[in-house]
Short mmCIF file of C-alpha atoms and ligand atoms in Angstrom, two decimals:
data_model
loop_
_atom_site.label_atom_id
_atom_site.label_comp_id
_atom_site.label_asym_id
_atom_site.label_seq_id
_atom_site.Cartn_x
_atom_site.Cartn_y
_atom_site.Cartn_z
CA UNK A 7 -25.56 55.43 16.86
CA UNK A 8 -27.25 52.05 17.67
CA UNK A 9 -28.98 51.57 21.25
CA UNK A 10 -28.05 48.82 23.23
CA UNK A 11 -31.42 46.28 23.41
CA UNK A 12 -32.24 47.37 26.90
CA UNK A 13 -32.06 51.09 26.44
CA UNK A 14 -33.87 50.32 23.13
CA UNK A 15 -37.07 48.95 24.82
CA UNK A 16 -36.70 51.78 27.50
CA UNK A 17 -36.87 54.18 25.00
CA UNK A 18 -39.65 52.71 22.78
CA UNK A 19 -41.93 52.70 26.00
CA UNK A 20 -41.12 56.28 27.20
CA UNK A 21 -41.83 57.12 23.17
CA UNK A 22 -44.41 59.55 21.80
CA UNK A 23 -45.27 60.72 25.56
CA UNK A 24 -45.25 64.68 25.70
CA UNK A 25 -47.63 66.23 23.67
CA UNK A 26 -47.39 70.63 23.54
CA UNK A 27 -49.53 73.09 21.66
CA UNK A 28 -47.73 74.07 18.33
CA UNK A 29 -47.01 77.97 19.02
CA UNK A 30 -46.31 78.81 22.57
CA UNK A 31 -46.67 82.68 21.17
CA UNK A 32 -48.37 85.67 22.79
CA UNK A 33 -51.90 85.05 22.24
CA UNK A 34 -53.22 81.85 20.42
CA UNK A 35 -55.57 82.64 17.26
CA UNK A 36 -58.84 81.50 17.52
CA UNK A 37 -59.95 78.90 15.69
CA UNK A 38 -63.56 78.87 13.45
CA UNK A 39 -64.08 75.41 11.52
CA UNK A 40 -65.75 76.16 8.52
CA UNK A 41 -67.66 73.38 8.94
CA UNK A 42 -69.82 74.83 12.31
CA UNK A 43 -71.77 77.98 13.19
CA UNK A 44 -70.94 80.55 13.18
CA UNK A 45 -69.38 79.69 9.60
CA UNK A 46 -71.07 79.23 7.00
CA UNK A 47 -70.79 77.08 4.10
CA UNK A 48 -72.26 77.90 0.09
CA UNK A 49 -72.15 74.06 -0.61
CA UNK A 50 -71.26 71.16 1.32
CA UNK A 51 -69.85 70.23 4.45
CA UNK A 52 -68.08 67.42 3.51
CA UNK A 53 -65.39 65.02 5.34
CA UNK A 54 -64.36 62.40 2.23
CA UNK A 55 -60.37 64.05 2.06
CA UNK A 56 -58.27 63.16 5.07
CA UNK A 57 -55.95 65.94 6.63
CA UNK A 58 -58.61 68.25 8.13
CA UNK A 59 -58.98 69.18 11.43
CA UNK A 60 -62.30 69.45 13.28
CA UNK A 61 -65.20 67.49 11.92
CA UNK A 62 -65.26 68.37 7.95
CA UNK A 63 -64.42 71.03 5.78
CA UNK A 64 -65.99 73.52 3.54
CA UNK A 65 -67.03 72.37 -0.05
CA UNK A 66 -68.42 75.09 -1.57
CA UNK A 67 -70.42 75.05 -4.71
CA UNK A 68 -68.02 75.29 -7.55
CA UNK A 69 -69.82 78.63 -8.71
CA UNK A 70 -68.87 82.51 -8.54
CA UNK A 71 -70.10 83.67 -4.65
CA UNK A 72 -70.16 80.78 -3.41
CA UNK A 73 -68.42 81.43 -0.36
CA UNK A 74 -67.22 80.64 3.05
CA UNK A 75 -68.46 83.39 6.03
CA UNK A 76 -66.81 83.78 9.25
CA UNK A 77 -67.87 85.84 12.29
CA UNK A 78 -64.76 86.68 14.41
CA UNK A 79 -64.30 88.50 17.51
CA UNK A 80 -61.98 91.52 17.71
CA UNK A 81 -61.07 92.42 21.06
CA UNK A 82 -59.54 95.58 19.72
CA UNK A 83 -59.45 97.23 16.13
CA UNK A 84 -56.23 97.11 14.60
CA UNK A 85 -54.67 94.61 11.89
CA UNK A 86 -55.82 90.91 12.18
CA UNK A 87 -53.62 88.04 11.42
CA UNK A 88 -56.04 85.44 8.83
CA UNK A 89 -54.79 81.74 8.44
CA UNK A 90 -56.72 80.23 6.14
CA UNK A 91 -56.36 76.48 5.63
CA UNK A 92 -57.28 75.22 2.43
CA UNK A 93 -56.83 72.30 -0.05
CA UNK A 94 -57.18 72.84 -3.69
CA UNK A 95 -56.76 68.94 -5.06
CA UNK A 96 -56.60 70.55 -9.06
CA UNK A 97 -53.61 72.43 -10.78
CA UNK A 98 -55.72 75.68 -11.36
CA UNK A 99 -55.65 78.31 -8.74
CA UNK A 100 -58.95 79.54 -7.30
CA UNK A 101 -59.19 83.17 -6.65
CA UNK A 102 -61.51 84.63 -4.35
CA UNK A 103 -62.84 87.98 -3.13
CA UNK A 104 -61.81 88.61 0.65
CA UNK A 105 -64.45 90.20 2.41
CA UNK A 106 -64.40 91.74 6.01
CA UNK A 107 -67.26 93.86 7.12
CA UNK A 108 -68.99 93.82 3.59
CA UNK A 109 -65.75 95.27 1.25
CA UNK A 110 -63.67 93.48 -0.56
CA UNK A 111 -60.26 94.40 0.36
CA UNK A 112 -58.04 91.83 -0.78
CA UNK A 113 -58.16 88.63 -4.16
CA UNK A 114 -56.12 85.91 -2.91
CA UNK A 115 -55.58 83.57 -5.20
CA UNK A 116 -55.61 79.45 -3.86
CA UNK A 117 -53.10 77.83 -5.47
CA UNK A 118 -53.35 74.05 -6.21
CA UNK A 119 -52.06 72.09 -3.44
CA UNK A 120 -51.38 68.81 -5.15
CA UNK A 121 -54.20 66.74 -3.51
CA UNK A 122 -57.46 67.20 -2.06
CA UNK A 123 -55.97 66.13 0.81
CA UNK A 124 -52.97 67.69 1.14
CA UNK A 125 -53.62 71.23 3.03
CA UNK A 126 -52.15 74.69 3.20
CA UNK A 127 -52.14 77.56 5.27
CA UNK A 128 -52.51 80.82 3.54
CA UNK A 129 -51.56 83.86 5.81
CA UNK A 130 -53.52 87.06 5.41
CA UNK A 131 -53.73 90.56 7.19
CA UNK A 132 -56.36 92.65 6.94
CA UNK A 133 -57.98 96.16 9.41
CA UNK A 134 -60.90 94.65 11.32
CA UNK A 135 -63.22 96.72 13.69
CA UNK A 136 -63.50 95.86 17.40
CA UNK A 137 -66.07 93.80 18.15
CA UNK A 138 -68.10 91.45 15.54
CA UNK A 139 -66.57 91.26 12.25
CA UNK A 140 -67.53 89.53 9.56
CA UNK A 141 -65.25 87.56 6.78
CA UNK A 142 -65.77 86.18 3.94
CA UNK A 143 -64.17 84.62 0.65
CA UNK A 144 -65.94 84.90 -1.96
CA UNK A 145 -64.58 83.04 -4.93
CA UNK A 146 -64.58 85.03 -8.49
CA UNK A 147 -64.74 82.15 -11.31
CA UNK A 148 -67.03 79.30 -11.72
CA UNK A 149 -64.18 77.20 -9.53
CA UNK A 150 -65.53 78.15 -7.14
CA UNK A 151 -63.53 78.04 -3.64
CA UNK A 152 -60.85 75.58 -2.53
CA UNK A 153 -61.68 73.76 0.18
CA UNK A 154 -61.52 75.12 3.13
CA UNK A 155 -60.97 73.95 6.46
CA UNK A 156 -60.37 76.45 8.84
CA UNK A 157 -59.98 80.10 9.42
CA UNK A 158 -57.18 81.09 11.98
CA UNK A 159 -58.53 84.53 13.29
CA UNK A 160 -55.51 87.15 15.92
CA UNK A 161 -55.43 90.82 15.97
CA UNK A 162 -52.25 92.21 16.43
CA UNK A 163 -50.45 88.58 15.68
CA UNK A 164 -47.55 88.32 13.38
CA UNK A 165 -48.01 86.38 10.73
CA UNK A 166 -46.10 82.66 11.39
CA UNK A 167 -43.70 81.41 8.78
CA UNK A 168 -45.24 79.84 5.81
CA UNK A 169 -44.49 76.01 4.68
CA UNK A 170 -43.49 75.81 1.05
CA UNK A 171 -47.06 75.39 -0.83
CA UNK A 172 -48.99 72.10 -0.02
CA UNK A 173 -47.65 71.48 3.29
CA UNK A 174 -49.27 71.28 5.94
CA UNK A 175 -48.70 73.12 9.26
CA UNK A 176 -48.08 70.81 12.45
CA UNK A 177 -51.02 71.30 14.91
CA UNK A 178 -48.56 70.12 17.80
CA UNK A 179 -45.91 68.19 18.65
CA UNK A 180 -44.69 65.04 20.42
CA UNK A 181 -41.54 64.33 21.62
CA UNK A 182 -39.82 61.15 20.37
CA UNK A 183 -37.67 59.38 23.07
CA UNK A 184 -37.28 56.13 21.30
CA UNK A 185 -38.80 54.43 18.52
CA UNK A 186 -42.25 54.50 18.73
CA UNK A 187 -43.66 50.42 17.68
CA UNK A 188 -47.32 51.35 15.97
CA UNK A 189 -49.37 47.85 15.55
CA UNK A 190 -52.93 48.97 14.41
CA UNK A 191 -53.47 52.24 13.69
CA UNK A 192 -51.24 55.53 15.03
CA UNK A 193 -53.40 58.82 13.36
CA UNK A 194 -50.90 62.19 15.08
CA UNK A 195 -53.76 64.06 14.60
CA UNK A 196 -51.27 66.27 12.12
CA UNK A 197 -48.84 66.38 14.96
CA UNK A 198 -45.04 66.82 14.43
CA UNK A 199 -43.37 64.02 15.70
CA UNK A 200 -39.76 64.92 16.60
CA UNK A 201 -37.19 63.66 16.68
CA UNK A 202 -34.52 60.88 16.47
CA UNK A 203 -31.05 60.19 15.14
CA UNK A 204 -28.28 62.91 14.22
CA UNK A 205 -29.34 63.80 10.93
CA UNK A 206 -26.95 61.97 9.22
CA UNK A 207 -27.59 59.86 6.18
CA UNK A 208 -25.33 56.43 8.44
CA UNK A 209 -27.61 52.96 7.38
CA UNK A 210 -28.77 51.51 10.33
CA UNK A 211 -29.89 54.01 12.23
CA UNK A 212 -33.44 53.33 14.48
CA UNK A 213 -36.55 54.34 12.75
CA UNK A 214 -38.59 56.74 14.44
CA UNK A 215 -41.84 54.52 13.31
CA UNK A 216 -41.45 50.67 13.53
CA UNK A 217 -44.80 48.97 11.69
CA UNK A 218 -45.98 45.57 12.37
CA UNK A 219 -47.74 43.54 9.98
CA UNK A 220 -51.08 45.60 8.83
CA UNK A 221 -50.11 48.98 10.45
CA UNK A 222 -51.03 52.36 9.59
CA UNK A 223 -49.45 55.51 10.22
CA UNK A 224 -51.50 58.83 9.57
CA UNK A 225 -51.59 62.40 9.94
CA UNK A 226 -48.07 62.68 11.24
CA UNK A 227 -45.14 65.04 10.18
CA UNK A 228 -41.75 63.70 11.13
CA UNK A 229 -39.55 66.22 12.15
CA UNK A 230 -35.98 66.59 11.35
CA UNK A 231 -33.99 64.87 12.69
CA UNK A 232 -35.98 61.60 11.20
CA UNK A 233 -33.37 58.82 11.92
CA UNK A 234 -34.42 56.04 9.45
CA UNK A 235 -38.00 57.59 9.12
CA UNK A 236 -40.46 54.57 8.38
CA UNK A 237 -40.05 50.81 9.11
CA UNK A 238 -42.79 48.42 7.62
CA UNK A 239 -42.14 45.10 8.58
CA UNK A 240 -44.76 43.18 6.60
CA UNK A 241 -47.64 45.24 4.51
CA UNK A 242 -48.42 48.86 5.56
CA UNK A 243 -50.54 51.99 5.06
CA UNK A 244 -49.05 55.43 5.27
CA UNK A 245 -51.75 57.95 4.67
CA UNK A 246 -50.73 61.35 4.88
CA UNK A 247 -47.00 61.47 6.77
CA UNK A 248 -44.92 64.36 5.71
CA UNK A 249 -41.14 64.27 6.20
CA UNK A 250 -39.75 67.77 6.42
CA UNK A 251 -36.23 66.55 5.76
CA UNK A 252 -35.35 63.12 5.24
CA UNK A 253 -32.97 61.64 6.93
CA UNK A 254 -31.45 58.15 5.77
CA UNK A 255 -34.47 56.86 4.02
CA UNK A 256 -38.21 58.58 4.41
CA UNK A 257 -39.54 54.70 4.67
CA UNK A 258 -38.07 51.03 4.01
CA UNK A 259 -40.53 48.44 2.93
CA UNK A 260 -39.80 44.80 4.15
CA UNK A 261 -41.59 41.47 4.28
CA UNK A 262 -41.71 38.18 2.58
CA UNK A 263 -44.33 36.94 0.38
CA UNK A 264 -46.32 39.20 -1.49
CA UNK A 265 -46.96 41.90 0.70
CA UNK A 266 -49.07 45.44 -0.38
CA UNK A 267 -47.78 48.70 0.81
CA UNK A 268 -49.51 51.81 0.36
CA UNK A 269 -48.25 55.67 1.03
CA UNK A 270 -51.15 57.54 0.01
CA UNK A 271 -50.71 61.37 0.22
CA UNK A 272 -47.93 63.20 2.06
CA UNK A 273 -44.73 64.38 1.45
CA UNK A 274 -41.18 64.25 1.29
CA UNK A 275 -38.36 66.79 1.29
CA UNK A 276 -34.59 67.00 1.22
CA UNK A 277 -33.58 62.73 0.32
CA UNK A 278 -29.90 63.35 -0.46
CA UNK A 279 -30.70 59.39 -1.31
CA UNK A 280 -33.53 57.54 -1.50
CA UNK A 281 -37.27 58.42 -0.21
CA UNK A 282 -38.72 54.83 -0.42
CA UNK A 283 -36.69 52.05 -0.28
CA UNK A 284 -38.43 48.21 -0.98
CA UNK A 285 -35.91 46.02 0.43
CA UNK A 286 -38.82 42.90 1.19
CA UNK A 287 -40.98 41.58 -1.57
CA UNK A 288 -44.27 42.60 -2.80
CA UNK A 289 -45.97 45.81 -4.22
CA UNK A 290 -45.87 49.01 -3.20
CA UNK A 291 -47.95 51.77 -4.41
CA UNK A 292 -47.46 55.51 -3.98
CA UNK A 293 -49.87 57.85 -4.96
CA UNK A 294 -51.30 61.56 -4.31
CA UNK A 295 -47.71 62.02 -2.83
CA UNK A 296 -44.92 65.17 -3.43
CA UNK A 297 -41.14 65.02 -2.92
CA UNK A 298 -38.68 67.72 -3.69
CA UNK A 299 -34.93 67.26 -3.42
CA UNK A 300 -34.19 63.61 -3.47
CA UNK A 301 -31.89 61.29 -5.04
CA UNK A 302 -34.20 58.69 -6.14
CA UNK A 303 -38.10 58.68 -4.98
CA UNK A 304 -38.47 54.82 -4.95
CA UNK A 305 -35.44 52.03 -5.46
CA UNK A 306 -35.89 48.37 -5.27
CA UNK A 307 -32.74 47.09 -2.98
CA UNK A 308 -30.08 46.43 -5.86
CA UNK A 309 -28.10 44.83 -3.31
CA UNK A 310 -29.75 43.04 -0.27
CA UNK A 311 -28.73 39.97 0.89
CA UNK A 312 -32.26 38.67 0.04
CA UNK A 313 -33.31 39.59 -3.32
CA UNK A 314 -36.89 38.85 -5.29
CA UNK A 315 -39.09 40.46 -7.77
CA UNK A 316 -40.65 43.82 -6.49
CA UNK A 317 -43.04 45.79 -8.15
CA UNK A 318 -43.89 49.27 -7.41
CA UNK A 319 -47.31 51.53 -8.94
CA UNK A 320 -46.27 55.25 -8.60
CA UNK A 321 -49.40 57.66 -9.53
CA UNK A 322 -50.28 61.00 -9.03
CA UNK A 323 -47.37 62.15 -7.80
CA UNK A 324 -45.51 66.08 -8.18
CA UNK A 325 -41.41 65.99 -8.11
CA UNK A 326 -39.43 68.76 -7.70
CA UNK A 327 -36.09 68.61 -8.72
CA UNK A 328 -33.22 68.91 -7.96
CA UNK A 329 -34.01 65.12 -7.87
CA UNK A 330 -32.20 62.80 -10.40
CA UNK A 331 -34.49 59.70 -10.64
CA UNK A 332 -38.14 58.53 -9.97
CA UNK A 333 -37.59 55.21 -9.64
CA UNK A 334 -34.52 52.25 -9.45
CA UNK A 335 -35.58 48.35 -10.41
CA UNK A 336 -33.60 45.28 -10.63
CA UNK A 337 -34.65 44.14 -14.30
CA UNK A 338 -32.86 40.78 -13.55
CA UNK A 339 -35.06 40.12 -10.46
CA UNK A 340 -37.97 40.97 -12.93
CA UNK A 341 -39.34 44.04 -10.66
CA UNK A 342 -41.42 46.48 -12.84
CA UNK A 343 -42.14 50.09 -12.23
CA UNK A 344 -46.08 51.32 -13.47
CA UNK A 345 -46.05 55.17 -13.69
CA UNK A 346 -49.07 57.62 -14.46
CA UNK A 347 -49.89 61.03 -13.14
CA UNK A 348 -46.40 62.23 -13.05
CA UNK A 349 -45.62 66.13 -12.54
CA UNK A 350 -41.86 66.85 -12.64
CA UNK A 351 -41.57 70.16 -11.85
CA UNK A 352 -38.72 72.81 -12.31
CA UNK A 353 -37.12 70.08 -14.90
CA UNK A 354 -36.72 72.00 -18.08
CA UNK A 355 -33.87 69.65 -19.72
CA UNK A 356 -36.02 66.79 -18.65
CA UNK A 357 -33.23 65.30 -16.84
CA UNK A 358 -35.08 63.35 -14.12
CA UNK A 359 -34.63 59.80 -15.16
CA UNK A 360 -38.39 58.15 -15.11
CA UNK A 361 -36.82 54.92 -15.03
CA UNK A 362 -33.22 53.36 -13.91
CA UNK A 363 -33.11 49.89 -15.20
CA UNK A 364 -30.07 47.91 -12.76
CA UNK A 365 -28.76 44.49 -12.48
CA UNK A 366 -29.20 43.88 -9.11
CA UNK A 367 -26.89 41.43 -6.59
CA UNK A 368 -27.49 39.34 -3.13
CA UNK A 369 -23.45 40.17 -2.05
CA UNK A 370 -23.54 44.28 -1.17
CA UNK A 371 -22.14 45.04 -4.36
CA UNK A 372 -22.93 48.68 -6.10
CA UNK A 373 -25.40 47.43 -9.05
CA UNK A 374 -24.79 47.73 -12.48
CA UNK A 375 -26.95 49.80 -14.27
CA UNK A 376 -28.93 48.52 -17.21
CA UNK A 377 -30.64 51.49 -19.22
CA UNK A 378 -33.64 53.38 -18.55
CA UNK A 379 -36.79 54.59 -19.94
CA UNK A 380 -40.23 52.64 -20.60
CA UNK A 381 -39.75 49.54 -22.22
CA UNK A 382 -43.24 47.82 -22.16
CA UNK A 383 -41.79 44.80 -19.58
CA UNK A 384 -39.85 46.80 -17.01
CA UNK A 385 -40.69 50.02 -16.90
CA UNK A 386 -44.36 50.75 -17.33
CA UNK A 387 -45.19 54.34 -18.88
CA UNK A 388 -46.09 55.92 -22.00
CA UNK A 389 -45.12 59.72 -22.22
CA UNK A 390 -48.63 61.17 -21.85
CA UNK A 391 -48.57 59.94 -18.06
CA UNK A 392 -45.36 62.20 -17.78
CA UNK A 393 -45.84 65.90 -17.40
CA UNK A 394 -43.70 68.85 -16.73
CA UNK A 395 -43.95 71.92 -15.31
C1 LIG V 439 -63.79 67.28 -6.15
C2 LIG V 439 -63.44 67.13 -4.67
C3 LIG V 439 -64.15 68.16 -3.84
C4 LIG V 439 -63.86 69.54 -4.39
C5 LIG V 439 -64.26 69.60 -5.84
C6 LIG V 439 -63.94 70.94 -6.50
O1 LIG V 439 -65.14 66.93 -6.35
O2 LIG V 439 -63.82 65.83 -4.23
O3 LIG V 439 -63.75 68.04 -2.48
O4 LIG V 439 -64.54 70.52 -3.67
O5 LIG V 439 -63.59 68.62 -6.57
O6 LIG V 439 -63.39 70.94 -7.60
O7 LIG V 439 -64.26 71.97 -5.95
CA1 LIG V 440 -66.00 72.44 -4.47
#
């Protein structure tokens, strides 16, 4: 559906206007930062990966017992609902002793999140007494603990539903009216933003986000519906926007010259197409980033009605399949594709193609293809910066 200009500008003023708290529930947890009294904090309190809330997070010493200690307030005994918000940037998990009132009565286990700066929620229950209670993780191997942001601390609450592993819970939410025009910098504070469009995959539908010329866009999760997700219209940042399920495209890249893009972390789910699509010229790099269930994570435009070279520098990424490529490039517009730090994950034919070489048109024509695979001009990769899980 496309707005008529003078509901569009209605609706991008009244955009991004009504902020609620994320769960209207019976009683709110209550929050303890690991970074402030009455927490304490075996190592640093550090604030170098984006995505946490409060002032910093928890770095403990990478040591056994070197924990993170709450003090909580029960207003009753009973079971207590534990969120524990965490980031564990490497691919090993990181168990830990949980601790309440001096026994250890539980050994999560902290999976790897994909980034240091991509954060999860892990949802524990455990008897605590009324009154003061203490609680602590204590991590068991010489990994010491993730790090940890925050603990969520309810007695009596029901655990809330879990977001597949790495991603992150919304801390609130903003109703989208319109698209919302970001010049500068829009951070959502980890907001869901929501929503815009009907879902469907129709081109030209409005963006929820519209970027000018040096924007960034952080901390946000777009809800579902997205509409056409991201606009850039001349070089970009996009640090840390999860889609929950893309719509059209997650973000489109335009711009003449030789504009940079960046999406650095985030995440992407459900692309029956494309999640980013380069349709101006210029480099785009995407890095510290997941998708699962996508088409194709990055395509050049094989058929706009402008065409150039594009290059793209994809690193550090995890893809889940189903997803059948990682990235589409016009080898006659001489676009290349520079790969390392790839996980493909739940791929054991090794079907994902790395690399879709296509001869590319200016008249809306479907593009031919033209091979795939690394080919030292093209498509930039040698197999150690593929791995699969
Ligand atoms: C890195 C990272 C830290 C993290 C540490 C670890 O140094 O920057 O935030 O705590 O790894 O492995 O524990
Ligand atoms: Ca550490």
């Amino acid at each position: 559906m496309r707005l008529g200009p003078l509901i569009a500008s209605t609706a991008l003023v009244a955009g991004a206007i009504l902020v609620w708290p994320a769960s209207p529930a019976s009683a709110a947890p209550t929050r303890f930062e690991a970074e402030s009294s009455p927490a304490t904090c075996t190592g640093t309190i550090d604030s170098n990966w984006a995505g946490f809330s409060g002032s910093g997070f928890c770095n403990g010493t990478n040591a056994v017992g070197a924990g993170a200690q709450f003090t909580v307030n029960a207003s009753t005994s009973g079971t207590a609902t534990l969120g524990v918000r965490f980031a564990n940037g490497t691919t090993t998990a990181r168990p830990a002793g949980l601790i309440v009132n001096g026994s250890t009565v539980q050994t999560p286990s902290f999976e790897g999140t994909g980034a240091w700066s991509t954060w999860a929620t892990k949802t524990l229950s455990v008897s605590v007494n009324a009154g003061s209670n203490t609680i602590r993780l204590n991590p068991t191997t010489s990994n010491g603990l993730p790090n940890v942001d925050y603990l969520d601390f309810e007695v009596g609450g029901s655990p809330q539903p879990q977001p597949p592993p790495g991603w992150p819970t919304p801390t609130g939410q903003v109703t989208v009216n319109g698209t919302i025009s970001v010049s500068g910098v829009l951070d959502g504070g980890m907001r869901r933003y929501c929503c815009i469009g009907d879902g469907g995959q129709e081109e030209d539908q409005d963006p929820m986000f519209e970027l000018a010329s040096g924007a960034t866009l952080q901390n946000v999760i777009v809800g579902a519906p997205a509409g056409d997700g991201v606009h850039c219209s001349g070089p970009c940042t996009l640090r840390n926007v999860w889609w929950e399920d893309v719509g059209e495209d997650a973000a489109t890249f335009r711009g003449s010259g030789s504009p940079q893009f960046l999406v650095d972390g985030g995440g992407a789910r459900s692309a029956s197409d494309k999640v980013f699509q380069h349709n101006g010229a210029g480099t785009l790099t995407i890095q510290n980033v997941q998708a699962s269930n996508f088409g194709t994570f990055y395509r050049s435009c094989g058929n706009c009605s402008t065409q150039t070279q594009r290059n793209v520098v994809i690193r550090n990424v995890t893809l889940t399949r189903p997803g059948n490529r990682v990235a589409g490039i016009n080898i006659n517009y001489g676009d290349t594709a520079r790969f390392s730090g790839i996980t493909i994950v739940n791929d054991p034919n090794r079907s994902m193609v790395i690399c879709q070489k296509y001869i590319g048109n200016d008249d809306g024509d479907e593009p031919d293809e033209a091979g795939s695979g690394a080919d030292g001009t093209n498509c930039l990769y040698s197999s150690s910066d593929i791995t699969y899980r």
